[in-house]
Coordinates of C-alpha atoms and ligand atoms in Angstrom, one line a residue:
M148 CA -109.8 46.2 -64.8
D149 CA -111.9 49.2 -65.6
T150 CA -112.3 52.6 -64.0
Q151 CA -116.0 52.5 -64.7
P152 CA -118.6 51.3 -62.1
V153 CA -119.0 47.5 -61.9
S154 CA -122.1 46.1 -63.6
N155 CA -124.7 44.3 -61.4
W156 CA -123.7 46.2 -58.4
T157 CA -125.1 44.3 -55.4
W158 CA -124.6 43.9 -51.6
W159 CA -122.2 41.0 -51.8
K160 CA -119.9 42.9 -54.1
H161 CA -119.7 46.0 -51.9
G162 CA -120.2 44.3 -48.5
V163 CA -117.8 43.1 -45.9
I164 CA -118.5 39.5 -44.7
Y165 CA -117.7 38.3 -41.2
H166 CA -117.1 34.6 -40.7
I167 CA -118.3 33.2 -37.4
Y168 CA -117.3 29.8 -36.1
P169 CA -120.5 29.4 -34.0
L170 CA -119.1 27.0 -31.4
S171 CA -116.7 29.7 -30.4
F172 CA -118.4 33.0 -30.7
K173 CA -120.6 33.4 -27.6
D174 CA -122.2 30.9 -25.2
S175 CA -125.6 32.0 -24.1
N176 CA -126.7 29.0 -22.0
D177 CA -123.4 28.4 -20.2
D178 CA -122.7 24.9 -21.5
G179 CA -119.3 25.9 -22.7
Y180 CA -120.3 25.9 -26.4
G181 CA -121.1 29.0 -28.5
D182 CA -124.6 29.0 -29.8
I183 CA -127.1 30.9 -32.0
P184 CA -128.7 33.1 -29.3
G185 CA -125.1 34.0 -28.4
I186 CA -124.6 35.3 -31.9
T187 CA -127.9 37.2 -31.8
G188 CA -126.8 38.8 -28.6
K189 CA -123.7 40.1 -30.4
L190 CA -125.4 41.6 -33.5
D191 CA -125.0 45.1 -32.2
Y192 CA -121.3 44.5 -31.8
L193 CA -121.2 43.4 -35.4
S194 CA -123.3 46.2 -36.6
D195 CA -121.1 48.6 -34.9
L196 CA -118.0 47.1 -36.5
G197 CA -119.8 47.9 -39.8
I198 CA -120.0 44.5 -41.5
D199 CA -122.7 43.7 -44.0
A200 CA -123.2 39.9 -43.6
I201 CA -122.3 37.0 -41.5
W202 CA -121.3 33.5 -42.7
L203 CA -121.9 30.8 -40.1
S204 CA -119.9 27.6 -40.2
P205 CA -122.4 24.7 -40.0
I206 CA -125.2 24.8 -37.5
F207 CA -127.1 21.8 -38.8
K208 CA -127.8 18.7 -36.7
S209 CA -124.5 16.7 -36.5
P210 CA -122.7 14.1 -34.4
M211 CA -119.9 16.7 -34.3
V212 CA -117.2 14.4 -35.4
D213 CA -115.9 17.2 -37.6
W214 CA -117.7 19.9 -35.5
G215 CA -120.7 20.3 -37.8
Y216 CA -119.1 19.5 -41.2
D217 CA -120.6 16.0 -40.7
V218 CA -124.4 16.7 -41.1
S219 CA -127.1 14.2 -40.1
D220 CA -130.0 16.5 -40.9
Y221 CA -129.8 19.4 -43.3
R222 CA -133.1 20.9 -42.1
A223 CA -132.6 20.9 -38.4
I224 CA -130.5 23.0 -36.1
D225 CA -128.2 21.0 -33.8
P226 CA -129.4 21.4 -30.2
I227 CA -125.8 22.5 -29.2
F228 CA -126.6 25.7 -31.2
G229 CA -130.2 26.1 -30.1
S230 CA -133.5 25.6 -32.0
M231 CA -135.0 26.5 -35.4
K232 CA -136.8 29.3 -33.5
D233 CA -133.5 30.6 -32.4
F234 CA -132.2 30.6 -36.0
K235 CA -135.3 32.4 -37.3
R236 CA -134.8 35.0 -34.7
L237 CA -131.2 35.4 -35.6
L238 CA -132.2 35.8 -39.2
D239 CA -134.8 38.4 -38.3
E240 CA -132.7 40.4 -35.9
S241 CA -129.8 40.4 -38.5
H242 CA -132.1 41.6 -41.2
K243 CA -133.5 44.4 -39.0
R244 CA -129.9 45.6 -38.7
G245 CA -129.2 45.3 -42.4
I246 CA -127.0 42.3 -41.9
R247 CA -127.4 39.3 -44.3
V248 CA -126.9 35.7 -43.2
I249 CA -125.0 33.1 -45.2
I250 CA -125.0 29.5 -44.1
D251 CA -122.5 26.7 -44.8
M252 CA -123.8 24.0 -47.1
I253 CA -121.9 20.7 -47.2
M254 CA -122.6 18.9 -50.5
N255 CA -119.7 16.6 -50.8
H256 CA -120.6 14.3 -47.9
T257 CA -122.9 13.7 -45.1
S258 CA -122.4 12.2 -41.6
D259 CA -122.3 8.4 -41.5
Q260 CA -125.3 8.9 -39.1
H261 CA -127.4 10.6 -41.8
P262 CA -130.5 8.4 -42.5
W263 CA -129.5 8.3 -46.2
F264 CA -126.2 6.7 -45.3
V265 CA -127.7 4.4 -42.7
D266 CA -130.0 3.1 -45.4
S267 CA -127.3 3.1 -48.0
R268 CA -125.0 0.9 -46.0
S269 CA -127.8 -1.5 -44.9
T270 CA -127.9 -3.7 -48.0
I271 CA -126.5 -3.6 -51.5
H272 CA -130.1 -3.5 -52.8
H273 CA -131.4 -0.6 -50.9
P274 CA -132.6 2.2 -53.2
K275 CA -130.3 4.6 -51.4
R276 CA -127.2 2.4 -52.0
D277 CA -126.3 4.5 -55.1
W278 CA -126.6 7.8 -53.2
Y279 CA -123.1 7.2 -51.9
I280 CA -120.0 5.9 -53.7
W281 CA -119.5 2.1 -53.1
R282 CA -116.9 -0.1 -54.9
E283 CA -115.7 -3.6 -54.9
A284 CA -112.2 -4.4 -53.9
Q285 CA -109.8 -4.6 -56.8
K286 CA -107.9 -7.9 -56.7
G287 CA -108.2 -8.0 -53.0
K288 CA -107.1 -4.4 -52.6
K289 CA -108.7 -1.0 -52.2
P290 CA -110.6 0.2 -55.3
N291 CA -107.9 2.7 -56.3
N292 CA -105.3 5.0 -54.9
W293 CA -107.5 7.9 -53.9
K294 CA -106.4 9.5 -50.7
S295 CA -108.4 11.2 -48.0
V296 CA -107.6 14.9 -47.6
F297 CA -107.4 14.0 -43.9
G298 CA -104.7 11.3 -44.4
G299 CA -104.8 7.7 -45.5
S300 CA -106.9 6.0 -48.1
A301 CA -110.2 7.5 -49.1
W302 CA -111.8 4.1 -49.1
Q303 CA -113.3 2.5 -46.0
F304 CA -114.2 -1.2 -46.0
D305 CA -117.7 -1.9 -44.7
E306 CA -118.0 -5.4 -43.2
R307 CA -121.8 -5.7 -43.6
T308 CA -121.9 -5.6 -47.3
G309 CA -118.3 -6.4 -48.1
Q310 CA -117.7 -3.2 -50.2
Y311 CA -115.7 0.0 -49.8
Y312 CA -117.3 3.4 -49.5
L313 CA -115.5 6.6 -50.4
H314 CA -114.7 9.4 -47.9
T315 CA -112.7 12.4 -49.1
F316 CA -112.5 13.6 -45.5
L317 CA -113.0 11.5 -42.3
K318 CA -114.4 8.0 -42.5
E319 CA -117.5 9.4 -40.6
Q320 CA -118.1 11.7 -43.7
P321 CA -119.0 9.4 -46.6
D322 CA -119.1 11.1 -50.0
L323 CA -122.4 11.5 -51.8
N324 CA -122.8 10.3 -55.3
W325 CA -123.6 13.4 -57.3
R326 CA -123.9 11.4 -60.5
N327 CA -127.2 10.1 -59.0
K328 CA -130.0 12.5 -59.9
Q329 CA -131.9 11.9 -56.7
V330 CA -129.1 13.3 -54.7
K331 CA -129.1 16.5 -56.7
K332 CA -132.9 16.7 -56.4
A333 CA -132.8 16.2 -52.6
F334 CA -130.1 18.9 -52.2
M335 CA -132.0 21.4 -54.4
R336 CA -134.9 20.9 -52.1
H337 CA -132.6 21.6 -49.1
F338 CA -131.4 24.8 -50.7
K339 CA -134.9 25.9 -51.5
F340 CA -136.0 25.2 -47.9
W341 CA -133.4 27.7 -46.5
L342 CA -133.9 30.2 -49.4
D343 CA -137.6 30.3 -48.6
M344 CA -136.8 30.9 -45.0
G345 CA -134.9 34.0 -46.0
V346 CA -131.2 33.1 -45.8
D347 CA -129.1 35.3 -48.1
G348 CA -126.7 32.8 -49.4
F349 CA -124.5 29.8 -49.0
R350 CA -120.8 29.1 -48.5
L351 CA -120.3 25.8 -50.4
D352 CA -118.0 23.4 -48.6
A353 CA -115.3 21.7 -50.7
V354 CA -117.5 22.3 -53.7
N355 CA -115.0 21.4 -56.4
M356 CA -114.8 17.9 -55.1
I357 CA -118.5 16.9 -55.3
V358 CA -118.1 14.9 -58.5
K359 CA -115.5 12.2 -59.0
D360 CA -114.2 10.5 -62.1
K361 CA -116.7 8.1 -63.7
K362 CA -114.0 5.6 -64.4
F363 CA -112.4 5.7 -61.0
R364 CA -108.9 6.2 -62.5
N365 CA -106.0 6.5 -60.1
N366 CA -104.9 10.0 -59.2
P367 CA -101.4 10.9 -60.4
G368 CA -98.5 10.9 -57.9
L369 CA -97.9 13.9 -55.7
L370 CA -95.4 15.7 -57.9
V371 CA -97.6 15.6 -61.0
S372 CA -100.6 16.7 -59.0
L373 CA -98.6 19.5 -57.4
F374 CA -97.8 21.0 -60.7
Q375 CA -100.7 20.0 -62.8
N376 CA -103.8 20.4 -60.7
K377 CA -106.1 19.6 -63.5
K378 CA -105.0 15.9 -63.5
W379 CA -106.9 15.1 -60.3
H380 CA -109.7 12.6 -60.9
T381 CA -111.4 13.6 -57.7
R382 CA -111.7 17.4 -58.2
N383 CA -113.0 19.9 -60.7
Q384 CA -114.8 17.4 -62.9
P385 CA -116.9 19.0 -65.7
K386 CA -120.1 17.7 -64.0
S387 CA -119.4 19.8 -60.8
Y388 CA -119.6 22.9 -62.9
K389 CA -122.8 21.7 -64.4
I390 CA -124.4 21.1 -61.1
L391 CA -123.3 24.4 -59.8
R392 CA -124.9 26.1 -62.8
Q393 CA -128.1 24.4 -61.8
L394 CA -127.8 25.7 -58.3
R395 CA -127.1 29.1 -59.7
E396 CA -130.3 28.9 -61.7
L397 CA -132.2 28.2 -58.5
L398 CA -130.5 31.1 -56.6
D399 CA -131.2 33.4 -59.4
T400 CA -135.0 32.8 -59.0
Y401 CA -134.6 34.6 -55.6
H402 CA -133.6 38.2 -55.0
E403 CA -129.9 38.9 -54.5
R404 CA -128.8 35.6 -53.0
V405 CA -125.1 34.6 -53.1
S406 CA -122.9 31.6 -53.3
V407 CA -119.3 31.4 -52.3
G408 CA -117.4 28.2 -53.0
E409 CA -114.5 26.7 -51.1
I410 CA -112.2 25.4 -53.8
Y411 CA -109.9 22.7 -52.5
T412 CA -106.7 22.5 -54.4
L413 CA -103.0 22.6 -54.1
P414 CA -100.7 25.6 -54.8
P415 CA -99.6 26.6 -57.4
G416 CA -102.8 26.6 -59.4
D417 CA -105.1 27.6 -56.6
S418 CA -106.0 30.9 -58.2
E419 CA -106.6 29.3 -61.6
M420 CA -108.8 26.7 -60.1
A421 CA -110.8 29.2 -58.0
G422 CA -111.1 31.5 -61.0
S423 CA -112.5 28.8 -63.1
Y424 CA -115.6 28.7 -61.0
L425 CA -116.3 32.4 -61.5
D426 CA -117.3 32.7 -65.2
E427 CA -120.4 34.7 -64.9
G428 CA -121.2 34.3 -68.6
N429 CA -121.4 30.6 -67.8
N430 CA -123.6 31.2 -64.8
A431 CA -121.1 29.8 -62.3
I432 CA -121.0 30.6 -58.6
H433 CA -120.7 34.2 -57.4
M434 CA -117.5 34.0 -55.5
A435 CA -114.8 31.5 -54.8
F436 CA -112.1 31.5 -52.2
D437 CA -108.5 31.7 -53.4
F438 CA -106.3 31.0 -50.4
S439 CA -103.1 32.3 -51.9
L440 CA -102.9 35.4 -49.6
L441 CA -103.2 33.1 -46.7
F442 CA -100.2 31.1 -47.6
R443 CA -97.9 34.0 -48.3
Q444 CA -94.6 34.5 -46.5
W445 CA -94.2 37.9 -44.9
N446 CA -92.8 39.6 -48.0
A447 CA -94.3 42.5 -50.0
R448 CA -93.3 41.1 -53.4
K449 CA -94.9 37.8 -52.6
Y450 CA -98.1 39.4 -51.7
H451 CA -98.0 41.6 -54.8
D452 CA -97.4 38.6 -57.0
A453 CA -100.2 36.6 -55.4
I454 CA -102.7 39.4 -55.8
V455 CA -101.8 40.0 -59.4
H456 CA -102.0 36.3 -60.1
W457 CA -105.4 36.1 -58.5
Y458 CA -106.8 39.0 -60.4
N459 CA -105.4 37.7 -63.6
N460 CA -107.4 34.5 -63.1
I461 CA -110.7 36.1 -62.6
P462 CA -112.8 36.0 -65.7
P463 CA -114.0 39.5 -67.0
E464 CA -117.4 39.3 -65.4
G465 CA -116.2 37.5 -62.3
W466 CA -115.8 39.1 -58.9
P467 CA -113.0 38.4 -56.5
C468 CA -113.2 37.9 -52.7
N469 CA -110.3 38.0 -50.3
V470 CA -109.5 36.2 -47.1
L471 CA -106.6 36.1 -44.7
S472 CA -107.7 33.4 -42.1
N473 CA -110.3 30.8 -41.5
H474 CA -111.2 27.9 -39.2
D475 CA -109.0 25.4 -41.1
L476 CA -105.9 27.3 -42.1
G477 CA -105.1 29.3 -39.0
R478 CA -105.0 33.0 -38.1
S479 CA -103.4 35.6 -40.2
V480 CA -101.0 36.8 -37.6
K481 CA -99.4 33.3 -37.3
H482 CA -95.6 33.0 -37.3
F483 CA -95.1 36.7 -37.2
G484 CA -93.1 36.9 -34.0
S485 CA -93.8 38.9 -30.9
H486 CA -97.3 40.2 -30.0
K487 CA -96.2 43.8 -30.6
R488 CA -94.9 43.0 -34.0
N489 CA -98.0 41.0 -34.8
N490 CA -100.1 44.0 -34.1
R491 CA -98.2 46.1 -36.6
K492 CA -98.3 43.4 -39.2
A493 CA -102.0 42.9 -38.4
R494 CA -102.7 46.5 -39.4
I495 CA -100.9 46.0 -42.7
L496 CA -103.0 43.0 -43.4
A497 CA -106.2 44.7 -42.3
M498 CA -105.5 47.6 -44.7
L499 CA -104.6 45.2 -47.5
L500 CA -107.8 43.1 -47.0
L501 CA -110.1 46.1 -46.8
T502 CA -108.6 48.1 -49.7
L503 CA -108.1 45.3 -52.2
K504 CA -110.5 44.8 -55.0
G505 CA -113.0 42.1 -54.0
T506 CA -115.3 41.3 -51.1
P507 CA -113.4 41.0 -47.9
F508 CA -114.0 38.1 -45.5
I509 CA -113.0 38.8 -41.9
Y510 CA -112.6 35.7 -39.6
Y511 CA -114.1 36.3 -36.1
G512 CA -111.5 37.8 -33.8
E513 CA -109.3 38.9 -36.6
E514 CA -110.5 42.4 -35.9
I515 CA -108.9 42.4 -32.5
G516 CA -105.8 40.5 -33.6
M517 CA -106.6 37.1 -32.1
E518 CA -103.7 34.8 -32.5
N519 CA -103.3 31.0 -32.9
A520 CA -103.4 29.5 -29.4
Y521 CA -101.3 26.7 -28.0
I522 CA -103.6 23.8 -27.2
H523 CA -102.4 21.2 -24.8
R524 CA -102.6 17.6 -26.1
N525 CA -105.3 16.7 -23.6
E526 CA -107.5 19.5 -24.7
I527 CA -107.4 18.9 -28.5
R528 CA -111.0 18.6 -29.9
D529 CA -110.2 18.4 -33.6
K530 CA -110.0 14.8 -34.8
L531 CA -107.1 15.8 -37.1
G532 CA -105.1 17.1 -34.2
K533 CA -105.7 13.9 -32.2
K534 CA -104.7 11.8 -35.2
F535 CA -101.6 13.6 -36.2
W536 CA -100.3 15.0 -32.9
P537 CA -97.4 16.0 -32.5
I538 CA -96.5 16.4 -36.2
Y539 CA -99.7 18.4 -36.7
Q540 CA -101.7 19.7 -33.8
G541 CA -104.9 20.2 -35.8
R542 CA -107.1 23.2 -36.3
D543 CA -108.2 24.0 -32.8
K544 CA -105.6 26.8 -32.5
A545 CA -107.6 29.1 -34.7
R546 CA -111.0 28.1 -33.2
T547 CA -110.6 29.2 -29.6
P548 CA -113.4 31.3 -28.1
M549 CA -113.9 34.9 -29.0
Q550 CA -112.1 37.2 -26.5
W551 CA -114.8 39.6 -25.4
T552 CA -113.5 40.8 -22.1
G553 CA -110.5 40.4 -19.7
D554 CA -112.8 38.6 -17.1
T555 CA -113.3 35.0 -16.5
N556 CA -113.3 32.9 -19.7
A557 CA -113.0 36.1 -21.6
G558 CA -116.7 36.8 -21.3
F559 CA -117.4 33.9 -23.6
T560 CA -119.0 31.6 -21.1
S561 CA -119.3 31.2 -17.3
E562 CA -118.6 27.4 -17.6
K563 CA -115.6 25.6 -18.9
P564 CA -115.2 26.6 -22.5
W565 CA -115.2 23.7 -25.1
L566 CA -111.7 24.8 -26.1
P567 CA -109.3 26.8 -23.9
I568 CA -109.2 30.5 -24.2
N569 CA -106.0 32.0 -25.6
R570 CA -103.9 33.0 -22.6
N571 CA -103.5 36.5 -24.0
F572 CA -107.2 37.4 -23.4
H573 CA -106.5 39.6 -20.4
T574 CA -105.0 42.2 -22.6
L575 CA -106.3 41.2 -26.0
N576 CA -110.1 41.5 -25.9
V577 CA -113.0 43.4 -27.5
E578 CA -113.7 45.5 -24.4
A579 CA -110.1 46.8 -24.1
E580 CA -109.8 47.4 -27.8
N581 CA -113.1 49.2 -28.0
R582 CA -111.9 51.7 -25.4
D583 CA -108.6 52.3 -27.0
E584 CA -109.0 54.7 -30.0
G585 CA -105.7 53.5 -31.4
S586 CA -106.5 49.8 -31.3
L587 CA -106.5 47.3 -34.1
Y588 CA -110.3 46.9 -33.6
N589 CA -110.8 50.6 -34.2
F590 CA -108.5 50.5 -37.2
Y591 CA -110.7 47.8 -38.7
R592 CA -113.8 49.8 -37.9
K593 CA -112.4 52.9 -39.6
L594 CA -111.3 50.9 -42.6
I595 CA -114.7 49.3 -43.0
A596 CA -116.3 52.7 -42.8
L597 CA -113.9 54.1 -45.4
R598 CA -114.6 51.2 -47.7
K599 CA -118.3 52.1 -47.5
Q600 CA -117.6 55.8 -48.1
Y601 CA -115.4 55.5 -51.1
A602 CA -116.7 53.9 -54.3
A603 CA -113.0 53.6 -55.5
L604 CA -112.4 51.1 -52.7
Q605 CA -115.4 49.1 -53.6
Q606 CA -115.5 49.0 -57.3
G607 CA -112.4 51.0 -58.5
K608 CA -109.7 49.6 -60.7
W609 CA -106.7 48.2 -58.8
E610 CA -103.3 49.2 -60.1
A611 CA -99.9 48.3 -58.5
L612 CA -97.6 51.4 -58.1
I613 CA -94.7 49.7 -56.2
K614 CA -94.7 46.0 -56.7
G615 CA -92.9 44.9 -53.5
E616 CA -89.5 46.4 -54.3
N617 CA -87.6 47.1 -51.2
G618 CA -90.3 45.6 -49.0
V619 CA -93.0 48.1 -50.0
L620 CA -96.3 47.4 -51.7
A621 CA -98.2 50.4 -53.0
Y622 CA -101.3 50.5 -55.2
A623 CA -104.1 52.7 -56.4
R624 CA -107.8 52.3 -56.4
E625 CA -109.5 54.5 -58.9
I626 CA -113.0 55.1 -60.1
E627 CA -114.1 58.0 -62.3
K628 CA -112.7 61.0 -60.4
Q629 CA -111.8 59.3 -57.2
R630 CA -108.2 58.2 -56.8
L631 CA -107.0 56.5 -53.6
I632 CA -103.5 55.2 -52.8
V633 CA -102.5 52.5 -50.4
L634 CA -98.9 52.4 -49.0
L635 CA -97.7 49.4 -47.1
N636 CA -94.2 49.1 -45.7
F637 CA -93.7 45.4 -44.8
T638 CA -90.3 46.0 -43.2
P639 CA -89.1 47.1 -39.8
S640 CA -87.1 49.9 -41.3
P641 CA -88.1 53.3 -42.8
K642 CA -88.2 53.4 -46.6
S643 CA -88.0 56.3 -49.0
I644 CA -90.4 56.0 -52.0
S645 CA -91.3 58.0 -54.9
I646 CA -94.5 57.7 -56.9
E647 CA -94.5 60.0 -59.8
S648 CA -97.7 61.0 -61.7
Y649 CA -99.7 61.3 -58.5
N650 CA -100.5 64.7 -57.0
I651 CA -100.6 65.8 -53.5
N652 CA -102.6 63.5 -51.2
K653 CA -104.3 63.7 -47.9
V654 CA -104.3 60.9 -45.3
L655 CA -107.6 59.1 -44.8
L656 CA -106.2 56.6 -42.4
S657 CA -102.7 55.7 -41.3
T658 CA -100.8 53.8 -38.7
H659 CA -98.4 56.7 -38.4
R660 CA -99.7 59.9 -39.8
P661 CA -102.6 62.1 -38.5
E662 CA -105.8 62.2 -40.5
N663 CA -105.9 64.9 -43.2
A664 CA -102.1 65.3 -43.1
V665 CA -100.8 66.2 -46.6
V666 CA -98.4 63.7 -48.2
D667 CA -96.4 64.3 -51.4
V668 CA -95.9 60.7 -52.7
S669 CA -93.3 61.9 -55.2
D670 CA -90.9 62.0 -52.3
V671 CA -91.9 60.5 -49.0
K672 CA -90.2 58.4 -46.3
L673 CA -92.4 55.6 -45.0
F674 CA -92.2 54.7 -41.3
A675 CA -91.3 51.1 -40.3
Y676 CA -94.5 48.9 -40.8
E677 CA -96.4 51.9 -42.0
A678 CA -99.9 51.3 -43.5
S679 CA -101.5 54.4 -45.0
L680 CA -104.5 55.1 -47.1
L681 CA -104.4 58.4 -49.0
K682 CA -106.7 60.3 -51.3
E683 CA -105.5 62.4 -54.1
L684 CA -106.4 66.0 -53.4
E685 CA -107.0 67.2 -56.9
F686 CA -109.9 64.9 -57.2
M687 CA -111.5 65.7 -53.8
E688 CA -115.1 66.5 -54.0
Ligands
NOJ722 C1 -113.8 22.2 -45.4 C2 -114.2 22.7 -44.0 O1 -113.8 24.1 -44.0 C3 -113.5 21.9 -43.0 O2 -113.6 22.5 -41.7 C4 -114.1 20.5 -43.1 O3 -113.4 19.7 -42.2 C5 -114.0 19.9 -44.5 N1 -114.4 20.9 -45.5 C6 -114.9 18.8 -44.6 O4 -116.3 19.2 -44.6

């Protein structure tokens, strides 16, 4: 990657995006569920943190079987979140503060309560029948071996018409048939509706799954699919790319709108797959999530290798984005041991996320170090948790309410919250961290500000200097005359390192060293769990 400025430099390349799970951010009407006016009321907090855009998990009308990822009306706001007027106000107030708004669009499936599906399942002859994927039994059995991502067969028998319909996720989320042109047309109109209203972009749910094999061939067994992702007949079909190019054409008729795709796949091969959607020359989507950082063990070399692998899979004109946690896969500080240690590791991760090349996505609460919560069996709200408990407790642990204060219900609601608040909220909350200059929250704020200040952090070339040896990851970000170095010690012991060919540096931000301290990286001893961002002195302006 180059040391020259990036072409087509635009907000979503240099911005920091903050992912909100609306049910859990802030409850404004005391029904226990977070809502849109709640988010609007917290825009000043977000603005103060320094983020550039918010991505909202779905807010459309929904029976909430999958908490909004089962949509029954793509042009209406679910009353649990408020009204369309509330949404327009959020959009307006965000824009006033220079914050863009990205919404979640679910193209693979609808709710089974969506009028399209109600019509589709009514009779075999209904014009909407072909909008979904219906098949006859094969010799008295399910149409093929396709599995639902959420367990079991992906086929559900429907008594009324004696056929099976496909559902890649829950049975209440029937898959749309994107080979039907009407479906595409209807969706393009939905996109247009929101674009005209002024939303700044879309996170595209499970977007590599929208088209399935025309011949309905069986998927290969688990081993083959684990190592040869491309063999799946339910993912990454050529037609998905074609549809996304058409969507891109539509987005490009508006000013600076963005698309970011969730690419469902299995490791290894996740970076390859995500990268394959980023070929700018081919007018693909703008960004795609690669979840490989999220699945890393706590090991500097593994992080290094994952980063390099990800960058190597980005086409020349493509742009990376980076993410450490989300509402499905858990919080980044999971499994890291005691709270105290989590906090140190959280800083290393924060520095990594905000100094890597690519747009950072912060998951709400990550900036204060929110942890996965233990949810008692009776309080589980995620269908997956209910279905698979105790083997898998579901996704609720990373969806608990935002911890605003140490008061009742963490300042999230005055009623019973829809999910329990993590018990650590008395000490771990925004109010407390805001006050404490040395908190993780303030570390995030400073990092975001530095990312804004230094072009090298936004568009500079990324080069590994220490590739995880001895538990240390070090890299440079460089553009024109600006050279920054990041030093991350992943271990609980001090480490001596030596980076030749770099001159004397000054500290921009560090977990252990005062700002502006001078560091000679040709011979320096890193503190346990040190995370430092340095700037080469010779190139100082
Ligand atoms: C991915 C979403 O992130 C997840 O929460 C949802 O359950 C599935 N897609 C189905 O929409």
